[in-house]
Every structure is written in structure tokens, then in C-alpha cells.
Tab-separated table of C-alpha atoms in Angstrom:
chain	number	residue	atom	x	y	z
A	228	UNK	CA	-0.560	-0.370	0.212
A	229	UNK	CA	1.419	3.443	-1.157
A	230	UNK	CA	1.766	5.737	1.572
A	231	UNK	CA	0.361	8.890	1.910
A	232	UNK	CA	3.650	11.000	0.205
A	233	UNK	CA	3.602	9.232	-2.574
A	234	UNK	CA	-0.553	9.362	-3.385
A	235	UNK	CA	-0.244	11.639	-6.493
A	236	UNK	CA	-2.894	12.566	-8.808
A	237	UNK	CA	-2.636	12.578	-12.692
A	238	UNK	CA	-1.963	10.414	-15.835
A	239	UNK	CA	1.563	11.218	-15.730
A	240	UNK	CA	2.373	10.743	-12.508
A	241	UNK	CA	0.685	7.456	-12.624
A	242	UNK	CA	1.530	6.013	-15.964
A	243	UNK	CA	2.655	2.799	-15.409
A	244	UNK	CA	-0.482	1.444	-13.688
A	245	UNK	CA	-2.383	3.713	-16.243
A	246	UNK	CA	-1.481	1.454	-18.460
A	247	UNK	CA	-1.295	-2.011	-16.591
A	248	UNK	CA	-4.724	-0.575	-16.783
A	249	UNK	CA	-5.539	-0.097	-19.808
A	250	UNK	CA	-4.456	-3.662	-20.560
A	251	UNK	CA	-6.557	-4.814	-18.540
A	252	UNK	CA	-9.561	-3.317	-20.267
A	253	UNK	CA	-7.805	-4.787	-23.741
A	254	UNK	CA	-7.605	-8.039	-22.241
A	255	UNK	CA	-11.399	-8.022	-21.014
A	256	UNK	CA	-12.861	-6.897	-24.496
A	257	UNK	CA	-11.253	-9.462	-26.039
A	258	UNK	CA	-12.634	-11.388	-23.640
A	259	UNK	CA	-16.625	-10.452	-24.766
A	260	UNK	CA	-15.151	-9.622	-28.053
A	261	UNK	CA	-14.652	-13.572	-28.773
A	262	UNK	CA	-18.734	-13.844	-28.655
A	263	UNK	CA	-19.674	-11.523	-31.021
A	264	UNK	CA	-20.101	-13.415	-34.420
A	265	UNK	CA	-19.153	-16.299	-33.306
A	266	UNK	CA	-21.568	-17.957	-30.942
A	267	UNK	CA	-24.741	-16.259	-33.053
A	268	UNK	CA	-23.429	-18.237	-35.459
A	269	UNK	CA	-23.263	-21.719	-33.272
A	270	UNK	CA	-27.182	-20.855	-32.260
A	271	UNK	CA	-28.188	-22.795	-36.190
A	272	UNK	CA	-25.159	-24.501	-36.857
A	273	UNK	CA	-24.480	-26.278	-33.766
A	274	UNK	CA	-27.638	-26.390	-32.074
A	275	UNK	CA	-30.534	-26.484	-34.253
A	276	UNK	CA	-32.180	-23.245	-33.478
A	277	UNK	CA	-34.123	-22.176	-36.494
A	278	UNK	CA	-33.812	-19.241	-38.248
A	279	UNK	CA	-36.909	-17.963	-36.609
A	280	UNK	CA	-35.950	-18.914	-32.908
A	281	UNK	CA	-35.469	-15.291	-32.574
A	282	UNK	CA	-36.523	-15.777	-28.801
A	283	UNK	CA	-33.903	-18.271	-27.933
A	284	UNK	CA	-31.175	-16.422	-29.950
A	285	UNK	CA	-32.020	-13.082	-27.985
A	286	UNK	CA	-31.845	-14.890	-24.104
A	287	UNK	CA	-28.407	-15.314	-24.549
A	288	UNK	CA	-27.687	-11.616	-24.408
A	289	UNK	CA	-30.893	-11.022	-22.406
A	290	UNK	CA	-28.817	-13.094	-19.016
A	291	UNK	CA	-25.223	-11.764	-19.873
A	292	UNK	CA	-26.909	-8.110	-19.077
A	293	UNK	CA	-29.123	-9.153	-16.411
A	294	UNK	CA	-25.983	-10.678	-14.795
A	295	UNK	CA	-23.837	-7.618	-15.501
A	296	UNK	CA	-25.819	-4.843	-14.304
A	297	UNK	CA	-26.437	-6.526	-11.496
A	298	UNK	CA	-23.169	-6.981	-10.990
A	299	UNK	CA	-22.019	-3.209	-11.596
A	300	UNK	CA	-24.989	-2.213	-8.727
A	301	UNK	CA	-22.834	-3.849	-6.475
A	302	UNK	CA	-19.399	-3.325	-7.355
A	303	UNK	CA	-18.843	0.350	-6.602
A	304	UNK	CA	-19.876	-0.479	-3.037
A	305	UNK	CA	-18.104	-3.813	-2.778
A	306	UNK	CA	-15.003	-2.294	-4.298
A	307	UNK	CA	-15.244	0.407	-1.469
A	308	UNK	CA	-15.208	-2.368	1.214
A	309	UNK	CA	-12.778	-4.892	-0.766
A	310	UNK	CA	-10.749	-2.946	-3.167
A	311	UNK	CA	-10.706	-2.714	-6.728
A	312	UNK	CA	-7.584	-5.190	-7.180
A	313	UNK	CA	-9.078	-8.074	-5.063
A	314	UNK	CA	-12.425	-7.554	-7.254
A	315	UNK	CA	-10.612	-7.165	-10.176
A	316	UNK	CA	-8.598	-10.529	-9.624
A	317	UNK	CA	-11.978	-12.395	-8.611
A	318	UNK	CA	-13.614	-11.407	-12.005
A	319	UNK	CA	-10.818	-13.189	-14.158
A	320	UNK	CA	-11.568	-16.278	-11.903
A	321	UNK	CA	-15.274	-15.904	-13.282
A	322	UNK	CA	-13.611	-15.902	-16.601
A	323	UNK	CA	-12.212	-19.199	-16.777
A	324	UNK	CA	-15.329	-21.454	-17.235
A	325	UNK	CA	-16.508	-19.656	-19.867
A	326	UNK	CA	-14.953	-21.047	-23.011
A	327	UNK	CA	-14.569	-24.113	-21.467
A	328	UNK	CA	-18.615	-24.150	-21.369
A	329	UNK	CA	-18.690	-23.520	-24.932
A	330	UNK	CA	-15.844	-25.749	-26.016
A	331	UNK	CA	-18.215	-28.652	-24.667
A	332	UNK	CA	-21.675	-27.081	-24.963
A	333	UNK	CA	-23.751	-29.829	-25.642
A	334	UNK	CA	-27.566	-27.676	-25.782
A	335	UNK	CA	-27.955	-23.970	-26.109
A	336	UNK	CA	-28.408	-23.582	-22.325
A	337	UNK	CA	-24.625	-24.362	-22.323
A	338	UNK	CA	-24.664	-21.706	-23.307
A	339	UNK	CA	-26.708	-19.537	-21.271
A	340	UNK	CA	-24.799	-20.315	-18.158
A	341	UNK	CA	-21.843	-19.082	-20.123
A	342	UNK	CA	-23.319	-15.777	-20.469
A	343	UNK	CA	-23.948	-15.942	-16.393
A	344	UNK	CA	-20.098	-16.342	-16.086
A	345	UNK	CA	-19.259	-13.971	-19.017
A	346	UNK	CA	-21.358	-11.310	-17.456
A	347	UNK	CA	-19.773	-11.378	-14.153
A	348	UNK	CA	-16.304	-10.871	-15.709
A	349	UNK	CA	-17.416	-8.245	-17.670
A	350	UNK	CA	-19.382	-6.393	-14.768
A	351	UNK	CA	-16.279	-6.881	-12.029
A	352	UNK	CA	-12.925	-6.315	-14.644
A	353	UNK	CA	-14.345	-3.454	-16.703
A	354	UNK	CA	-15.991	-1.729	-13.549
A	355	UNK	CA	-12.479	-1.818	-11.672
A	356	UNK	CA	-10.488	-1.194	-14.535
A	357	UNK	CA	-12.231	2.269	-15.078
A	358	UNK	CA	-12.698	2.910	-11.710
A	359	UNK	CA	-9.091	2.628	-10.919
A	360	UNK	CA	-8.139	4.838	-13.785
A	361	UNK	CA	-10.220	7.849	-12.308
A	362	UNK	CA	-8.850	6.951	-8.592
A	363	UNK	CA	-5.637	7.366	-10.107
A	364	UNK	CA	-6.374	10.659	-13.035
A	365	UNK	CA	-6.935	14.523	-12.172
A	366	UNK	CA	-10.390	15.200	-11.985
A	367	UNK	CA	-10.012	17.489	-14.520
A	368	UNK	CA	-8.873	13.986	-17.109
A	369	UNK	CA	-12.393	12.209	-16.329
A	370	UNK	CA	-13.227	12.458	-20.165
A	371	UNK	CA	-9.634	11.493	-21.381
A	372	UNK	CA	-9.502	8.983	-18.779
A	373	UNK	CA	-13.306	7.475	-20.034
A	374	UNK	CA	-11.703	7.840	-23.383
A	375	UNK	CA	-8.842	5.650	-23.375
A	376	UNK	CA	-10.653	3.162	-21.367
A	377	UNK	CA	-13.112	2.493	-23.890
A	378	UNK	CA	-10.504	2.895	-26.857
A	379	UNK	CA	-8.749	0.358	-25.412
A	380	UNK	CA	-11.562	-2.274	-24.904
A	381	UNK	CA	-14.111	-1.591	-27.907
A	382	UNK	CA	-10.914	-1.979	-29.935
A	383	UNK	CA	-10.377	-5.018	-28.444
A	384	UNK	CA	-14.460	-6.683	-28.930
A	385	UNK	CA	-13.536	-5.818	-32.417
A	386	UNK	CA	-10.487	-7.093	-33.360
A	387	UNK	CA	-11.441	-10.299	-31.082
A	388	UNK	CA	-14.375	-10.687	-32.922
A	389	UNK	CA	-12.740	-10.891	-36.588
A	390	UNK	CA	-9.537	-12.969	-35.118
A	391	UNK	CA	-11.999	-15.905	-33.320
A	392	UNK	CA	-14.339	-15.800	-36.359
A	393	UNK	CA	-11.000	-16.483	-38.925
A	394	UNK	CA	-9.456	-18.427	-35.914
A	395	UNK	CA	-12.866	-21.040	-36.671
A	396	UNK	CA	-12.220	-20.972	-39.936
A	397	UNK	CA	-9.164	-23.206	-39.838
A	398	UNK	CA	-9.961	-24.777	-36.586
A	399	UNK	CA	-13.928	-25.270	-35.740
A	400	UNK	CA	-15.590	-22.702	-33.947
A	401	UNK	CA	-15.657	-24.165	-30.259
A	402	UNK	CA	-11.790	-24.591	-30.686
A	403	UNK	CA	-11.053	-21.347	-31.828
A	404	UNK	CA	-13.038	-19.691	-28.360
A	405	UNK	CA	-11.372	-22.520	-26.513
A	406	UNK	CA	-7.887	-21.531	-27.185
A	407	UNK	CA	-8.544	-17.723	-27.715
A	408	UNK	CA	-9.972	-17.538	-24.356
A	409	UNK	CA	-7.974	-19.902	-22.366
A	410	UNK	CA	-4.909	-17.526	-23.697
A	411	UNK	CA	-6.568	-14.398	-22.919
A	412	UNK	CA	-7.753	-15.042	-19.297
A	413	UNK	CA	-4.927	-16.660	-18.370
A	414	UNK	CA	-2.855	-13.373	-19.008
A	415	UNK	CA	-4.993	-10.753	-17.619
A	416	UNK	CA	-5.253	-13.347	-14.639
A	417	UNK	CA	-1.681	-12.900	-13.980
A	418	UNK	CA	-1.231	-9.453	-14.531
A	419	UNK	CA	-3.659	-8.583	-12.233
A	420	UNK	CA	-1.791	-10.718	-9.746
A	421	UNK	CA	1.225	-9.570	-10.354
A	422	UNK	CA	1.297	-5.901	-11.713
A	423	UNK	CA	-2.137	-4.012	-10.599
A	424	UNK	CA	-2.122	-2.490	-7.314
A	425	UNK	CA	-5.258	-1.252	-5.427
A	426	UNK	CA	-6.414	2.341	-5.991
A	427	UNK	CA	-8.005	3.020	-2.593
A	428	UNK	CA	-5.843	6.059	-1.677
A	429	UNK	CA	-6.210	7.727	-4.540
A	430	UNK	CA	-9.588	7.945	-4.324
A	431	UNK	CA	-9.688	9.377	-0.418
A	432	UNK	CA	-6.986	11.677	-1.695
A	433	UNK	CA	-9.632	12.830	-4.937
A	434	UNK	CA	-12.295	12.584	-1.459
A	435	UNK	CA	-9.727	14.821	0.544
A	436	UNK	CA	-9.276	17.201	-2.017
A	437	UNK	CA	-12.917	18.233	-2.328
A	438	UNK	CA	-13.528	18.439	1.327
A	439	UNK	CA	-10.959	20.758	0.981
A	440	UNK	CA	-12.188	22.933	-1.906
A	441	UNK	CA	-16.056	22.843	-0.293
A	442	UNK	CA	-14.266	23.681	3.509
A	443	UNK	CA	-15.611	20.624	5.054
A	444	UNK	CA	-13.895	19.441	8.576
A	445	UNK	CA	-15.964	16.240	8.890
A	446	UNK	CA	-15.649	13.171	7.509
A	447	UNK	CA	-17.795	12.190	4.509
A	448	UNK	CA	-20.371	9.833	4.748
A	449	UNK	CA	-20.880	7.487	1.994
A	450	UNK	CA	-25.156	7.467	1.336
A	451	UNK	CA	-26.828	4.024	1.813
A	452	UNK	CA	-27.203	2.596	-0.870
A	453	UNK	CA	-31.345	2.884	-1.031
A	454	UNK	CA	-31.091	6.516	-0.951
A	455	UNK	CA	-28.196	6.277	-3.544
A	456	UNK	CA	-30.586	4.144	-5.872
A	457	UNK	CA	-33.660	6.178	-5.801
A	458	UNK	CA	-31.657	9.562	-5.683
A	459	UNK	CA	-29.501	8.360	-9.239
A	460	UNK	CA	-32.613	6.671	-11.224
A	461	UNK	CA	-35.390	8.789	-9.939
A	462	UNK	CA	-35.067	12.483	-8.244
A	463	UNK	CA	-31.875	13.700	-9.932
A	464	UNK	CA	-33.451	14.728	-13.038
A	465	UNK	CA	-29.805	14.969	-14.906
A	466	UNK	CA	-28.617	11.193	-13.527
A	467	UNK	CA	-31.980	10.434	-14.421
A	468	UNK	CA	-31.368	11.437	-18.208
A	469	UNK	CA	-28.311	9.878	-18.150
A	470	UNK	CA	-29.135	6.251	-16.899
A	471	UNK	CA	-31.862	6.293	-19.750
A	472	UNK	CA	-29.728	7.155	-22.242
A	473	UNK	CA	-27.073	4.461	-20.884
A	474	UNK	CA	-30.127	2.165	-21.262
A	475	UNK	CA	-31.096	2.774	-24.873
A	476	UNK	CA	-27.430	3.182	-25.740
A	477	UNK	CA	-27.052	-0.266	-25.095
A	478	UNK	CA	-29.888	-1.242	-27.783
A	479	UNK	CA	-27.288	-0.513	-30.545
A	480	UNK	CA	-24.623	-3.148	-29.285
A	481	UNK	CA	-27.191	-5.560	-28.839
A	482	UNK	CA	-28.306	-5.574	-32.017
A	483	UNK	CA	-24.755	-5.797	-33.468
A	484	UNK	CA	-23.825	-8.693	-31.251
A	485	UNK	CA	-27.431	-10.284	-32.393
A	486	UNK	CA	-29.054	-9.478	-35.530
A	487	UNK	CA	-26.581	-7.685	-36.829
A	488	UNK	CA	-24.545	-11.282	-37.781
A	489	UNK	CA	-27.629	-12.977	-38.815
A	490	UNK	CA	-28.797	-10.090	-41.113
A	491	UNK	CA	-25.700	-10.193	-43.141
A	492	UNK	CA	-25.321	-13.756	-42.882
A	493	UNK	CA	-28.730	-14.023	-44.784
A	494	UNK	CA	-27.513	-11.497	-46.958
A	495	UNK	CA	-24.763	-14.132	-48.443
A	496	UNK	CA	-21.836	-13.384	-46.181
A	497	UNK	CA	-19.340	-15.674	-44.736
A	498	UNK	CA	-18.512	-15.727	-40.904
A	499	UNK	CA	-15.124	-13.668	-41.970
A	500	UNK	CA	-16.519	-11.255	-43.837
A	501	UNK	CA	-19.630	-10.475	-41.269
A	502	UNK	CA	-16.926	-10.569	-38.736
A	503	UNK	CA	-15.472	-7.906	-40.800
A	504	UNK	CA	-18.051	-5.299	-41.120
A	505	UNK	CA	-18.708	-5.893	-37.453
A	506	UNK	CA	-15.228	-5.365	-36.179
A	507	UNK	CA	-15.513	-2.075	-38.400
A	508	UNK	CA	-17.652	-0.828	-35.808
A	509	UNK	CA	-15.855	-2.162	-32.894
A	510	UNK	CA	-12.701	-0.879	-33.864
A	511	UNK	CA	-14.174	2.781	-34.882
A	512	UNK	CA	-15.938	2.722	-31.626
A	513	UNK	CA	-12.755	1.960	-29.641
A	514	UNK	CA	-10.048	4.078	-31.464
A	515	UNK	CA	-12.525	7.203	-32.039
A	516	UNK	CA	-13.202	7.598	-28.186
A	517	UNK	CA	-9.520	8.710	-27.958
A	518	UNK	CA	-11.015	12.088	-29.606
A	519	UNK	CA	-14.248	12.776	-28.321
A	520	UNK	CA	-13.354	11.650	-24.574
A	521	UNK	CA	-11.015	14.407	-23.833
A	522	UNK	CA	-13.070	16.466	-26.536
A	523	UNK	CA	-15.881	16.812	-24.064
A	524	UNK	CA	-13.481	17.887	-21.422
A	525	UNK	CA	-13.770	20.519	-23.456
A	526	UNK	CA	-16.647	21.071	-25.543
A	527	UNK	CA	-19.018	19.593	-22.612
A	528	UNK	CA	-21.045	16.671	-22.394
A	529	UNK	CA	-24.423	17.785	-24.408
A	530	UNK	CA	-23.569	18.113	-27.602
A	531	UNK	CA	-21.533	14.824	-28.400
A	532	UNK	CA	-24.197	12.825	-26.363
A	533	UNK	CA	-27.430	14.076	-28.163
A	534	UNK	CA	-25.259	14.096	-31.835
A	535	UNK	CA	-24.136	10.596	-30.907
A	536	UNK	CA	-27.707	9.015	-30.675
A	537	UNK	CA	-28.573	10.795	-33.709
A	538	UNK	CA	-26.063	9.618	-35.836
A	539	UNK	CA	-26.593	6.032	-33.942
A	540	UNK	CA	-29.977	6.478	-35.046
A	541	UNK	CA	-29.419	7.226	-38.824
A	542	UNK	CA	-26.967	4.345	-39.155
A	543	UNK	CA	-29.481	1.994	-37.867
A	544	UNK	CA	-31.759	2.801	-40.272
A	545	UNK	CA	-30.329	3.082	-43.093
A	546	UNK	CA	-28.265	-0.504	-42.274
A	547	UNK	CA	-31.450	-2.612	-44.068
A	548	UNK	CA	-31.456	0.320	-46.825
A	549	UNK	CA	-27.924	-0.575	-48.489
A	550	UNK	CA	-27.002	-3.792	-49.739
A	551	UNK	CA	-23.548	-4.130	-50.425
A	552	UNK	CA	-20.548	-4.920	-48.232
A	553	UNK	CA	-18.773	-1.020	-48.403
A	554	UNK	CA	-21.861	0.533	-47.876
A	555	UNK	CA	-22.943	-1.826	-44.867
A	556	UNK	CA	-19.025	-0.965	-43.527
A	557	UNK	CA	-19.620	2.824	-43.807
A	558	UNK	CA	-22.770	2.417	-42.118
A	559	UNK	CA	-21.274	0.347	-39.416
A	560	UNK	CA	-18.365	2.859	-39.225
A	561	UNK	CA	-20.635	5.493	-38.720
A	562	UNK	CA	-22.506	3.592	-35.603
A	563	UNK	CA	-19.128	2.961	-33.980
A	564	UNK	CA	-18.542	6.526	-34.415
A	565	UNK	CA	-21.809	7.672	-32.881
A	566	UNK	CA	-21.173	5.251	-29.874
A	567	UNK	CA	-17.754	7.231	-29.710
A	568	UNK	CA	-19.571	10.617	-29.226
A	569	UNK	CA	-21.764	9.144	-26.842
A	570	UNK	CA	-20.270	5.864	-24.915
A	571	UNK	CA	-17.154	7.768	-22.532
A	572	UNK	CA	-19.381	10.760	-22.527
A	573	UNK	CA	-22.057	9.569	-20.907
A	574	UNK	CA	-19.294	8.196	-18.129
A	575	UNK	CA	-17.946	11.084	-17.482
A	576	UNK	CA	-20.872	13.172	-17.468
A	577	UNK	CA	-21.990	11.058	-14.531
A	578	UNK	CA	-18.803	11.291	-12.831
A	579	UNK	CA	-19.201	14.895	-13.044
A	580	UNK	CA	-22.639	15.177	-11.220
A	581	UNK	CA	-20.875	12.991	-8.551
A	582	UNK	CA	-19.380	13.734	-5.300
A	583	UNK	CA	-15.961	11.700	-4.793
A	584	UNK	CA	-17.791	9.848	-1.853
A	585	UNK	CA	-20.195	8.407	-3.623
A	586	UNK	CA	-18.797	8.917	-7.064
A	587	UNK	CA	-17.637	4.585	-7.144
A	588	UNK	CA	-21.584	3.686	-6.441
A	589	UNK	CA	-23.493	6.337	-8.666
A	590	UNK	CA	-21.097	5.221	-11.339
A	591	UNK	CA	-22.212	1.496	-10.354
A	592	UNK	CA	-25.936	2.592	-10.445
A	593	UNK	CA	-25.138	3.900	-14.166
A	594	UNK	CA	-23.431	1.042	-15.051
A	595	UNK	CA	-26.187	-1.161	-13.885
A	596	UNK	CA	-28.907	0.899	-16.159
A	597	UNK	CA	-26.626	0.788	-18.729
A	598	UNK	CA	-25.981	-3.007	-18.797
A	599	UNK	CA	-29.262	-3.680	-18.228
A	600	UNK	CA	-30.451	-1.892	-21.751
A	601	UNK	CA	-28.941	-5.292	-23.103
A	602	UNK	CA	-31.512	-7.293	-21.407
A	603	UNK	CA	-34.998	-4.890	-22.149
A	604	UNK	CA	-32.920	-4.019	-26.104
A	605	UNK	CA	-32.386	-7.890	-26.381
A	606	UNK	CA	-35.390	-9.121	-25.244
A	607	UNK	CA	-37.574	-6.168	-26.623
A	608	UNK	CA	-35.907	-6.919	-30.555
A	609	UNK	CA	-36.259	-10.658	-29.843
A	610	UNK	CA	-40.126	-10.421	-29.433
A	611	UNK	CA	-40.625	-7.532	-32.336
A	612	UNK	CA	-38.248	-10.034	-34.882
A	613	UNK	CA	-40.445	-13.469	-33.572
A	614	UNK	CA	-43.692	-11.436	-34.043
A	615	UNK	CA	-42.968	-9.929	-37.769
A	616	UNK	CA	-40.645	-12.978	-38.557
A	617	UNK	CA	-38.141	-10.937	-39.675
A	618	UNK	CA	-34.124	-9.156	-38.814
A	619	UNK	CA	-35.446	-6.179	-40.391
A	620	UNK	CA	-37.446	-4.503	-37.490
A	621	UNK	CA	-35.228	-4.687	-34.969
A	622	UNK	CA	-33.150	-1.877	-36.610
A	623	UNK	CA	-36.270	0.140	-37.563
A	624	UNK	CA	-36.982	-0.390	-33.065
A	625	UNK	CA	-33.234	0.772	-32.034
A	626	UNK	CA	-33.190	3.779	-34.464
A	627	UNK	CA	-36.295	4.999	-33.411
A	628	UNK	CA	-35.594	4.715	-29.580
A	629	UNK	CA	-31.991	6.275	-30.370
A	630	UNK	CA	-33.933	9.336	-31.580
A	631	UNK	CA	-36.052	9.377	-28.731
A	632	UNK	CA	-33.753	8.915	-26.124
A	633	UNK	CA	-31.316	11.243	-27.637
A	634	UNK	CA	-34.327	13.754	-27.415
A	635	UNK	CA	-34.972	13.154	-23.703
A	636	UNK	CA	-30.697	14.097	-22.758
A	637	UNK	CA	-31.203	17.609	-25.532
A	638	UNK	CA	-33.797	18.368	-23.107
A	639	UNK	CA	-33.157	17.317	-19.790
A	640	UNK	CA	-29.125	18.584	-20.049
A	641	UNK	CA	-30.720	22.204	-21.151
A	642	UNK	CA	-30.743	23.903	-17.947
A	643	UNK	CA	-28.291	24.802	-16.295
A	644	UNK	CA	-25.498	24.592	-18.758
A	645	UNK	CA	-24.255	21.277	-18.670
A	646	UNK	CA	-20.506	21.007	-19.198
A	647	UNK	CA	-17.067	19.546	-17.364
A	648	UNK	CA	-16.360	20.255	-14.288
A	649	UNK	CA	-13.725	20.049	-11.821
A	650	UNK	CA	-15.387	17.905	-9.209
């Protein structure tokens, strides 16, 4: 544990640990990315799900979203009690069964169980990696930190989706996930054990600085969880708008995860071709956040969030109206850039309106609603596809919801003027 004199905020002052945390979230992104195109492809070829069994196909993302949302809800409070590093290590241990369950799966329910463990892994590891970087950085670097974090994670998602599809062409889909997954998970666990430090001392210094700024002399008291949940979800208008925005923006990612591979395969694209198009979405999303994250620190959050929603809406609505790989690739890139505009900016905006003493908990509540969007979005899209007997209508549904959610944020964050703060 570092002494008080050794604790300094700032990316440069903590560069080695920042890099370690970026490697962690990159490996976490690889872990979920390996399931992005191969698992939907397995649904019909390995487990006999008919092309119209959209509710069954959506179920694995519903379960993943529910589990990850629940873990996010608890992770903030748990990290304050047990430490960021311990939960990071626990998250990697929970990931070990994922490739094993997929490799040995005898029915679709084995895949569902794999998603339970994957949801726990993602909820713990991704949250801890981000919280640790926010602890280490200066308060005014929140947008930059979120940008680097999401760049590392979602670029990895795109890379892993393409890589596992390419490996599946040569070795088979189960073998590709088993080998790729065990290597990535093993590396993440080893680095977490040997290289990562716990960042609670940096979080305590943030809180002390906040108290000094407000001239507070009493020790901060963390709000009870129930009070914090009600405050963030129902009472504070800006947090309510940001939480619903987080929920709805996951509709895009659920669409890309479930229905984009199915749609592209139905358009006579091979698994590798479909994976390449989907990888463009992930890589553009990740790389663009290096720009949009710090940009939100300078320009404010509202414009980027609203613009990102409406850009994603246009891309979703237009995706089923084009017929060439080039057009699909351009619209996938547009979706990725739209997500880059809103994704790190939403996290930074939530951090803006959260006091340091409750930031981990408030961010955990935000991530709960955000990842609950996987479950809600997958369930609604599965139902729509089932009743319309088409994979096209989910694209229209998501586009409409993105338009409406962006409008809510536009109105809710209008007064008072909403910009990044130094809290």
C-alpha cells in the first residue's frame, strides 16, 4: 500500500499503472469480443435453432445483460469495501468457465450458463479497470480517461470478433473460442496478480481534495445504497436522463451482437466477411474515443451525447436499406463513431454530477441501468423479430429509440448549462 506522500493524481504521475489498467480493459474486451460473431453463428449450425427462433437467440444476451447489470450495481460498493484489485482478480477467475462451457456445450443452455459467467467477469473487471483509472487521474481528466478506457476495450471487442471468426474458419468455432479464450483470460489473471495495485488511496485523496474545496471539516459519509439508487434513478433530473441514455445506447450494441450477424449471414456474407464488417463498428468505436473523450472535457458533454444518439439512429435505420459490403461497412463505422461520441461522454457526465465519496456507487448505478439495456433491448428486439418474422424490424426499433433518447438528453441537460466540472 503506497504512503500518503506517494499518492499523486494525474495520468503522467501514474503512467505505468494507467498502462496496466489499459491492458486489463483490452483483455476484458477481447474476452467478450470472442463471442460476438461466433456464438450467434453456433446457434443454428451447432444447436439447431431455427432461423426464426429469435427469442431463443436473444436469450443469451438477455441473461448476460441481467447478470452484468446486477454486478455493476454491487461493484461500486464492493470495491470500496474490498478494494479494486481484489474484485478485478475475482472477475478473471469467474471468466475461466466461459470458453470451457462453450467448447463442451451440448445444448444452447450451456451457452446461457457461459453468459452468466461472462456477465460477472465483465461487470467486475471492466468496472474495476475504469474506477482505478479515475482514481489515478486528475479530476479534470475524466473525459480523457473514459476515452482511453473505452478505446482500449471496444477496439479489443472488434479485433477479437474478427480474429475468432478467422480462427473458426481453420480450426472450428468451438476450438477457436477455447484456445483464444484461455490465453486471454490466463494473461489477464496473471497481470492482475503481479502488476496491478489497489487504487483506494488515490480515491481517498480525491475525497479529501473535494472536502478541502468545500471547506468541509467532518468526515464524508457515504449515502445508503437505497437512498443513492432512488436519488440517481428517480430524483436527480440529470442523472435520470443520463441513466436512461445509458440503457438505450446499449440497444445498438445488442443489435450488433444478435441481429447484425444474422442479417449479414442471410445476405450471403460468410462468417469472416460478416465479422469484418462488425469489427469495423468496434474498432471505429474504440479508436474514436481517443478524440471524443478529451473533446468532451473541452466542449461539454451534452452536444456529443445527443449527436452520438442521432448519428447511431440514422445508421441503424439505414443499415437494412443498403445492399453492398462497402455500404454496410460505412454504416457500421458510422454506428461506431456515434457510440464513441456518447459512450465515454455519458460516463464522464455521470462522474461530473457525483461527489467523490459516492462516485463509485453512482457510476455503479449508471452501469447497472446501462447494461440492463442489453437485457431490455435484446428482449424487445427478440419479441419484435419473432412477431414480425423478420430481422429487419429490430433495426427500425433501435433507430427510433435512439432518436427519442437523444431528445430526452437534449431537453434534460439544457438548463442549467451542462459542461464538465472539476469536482
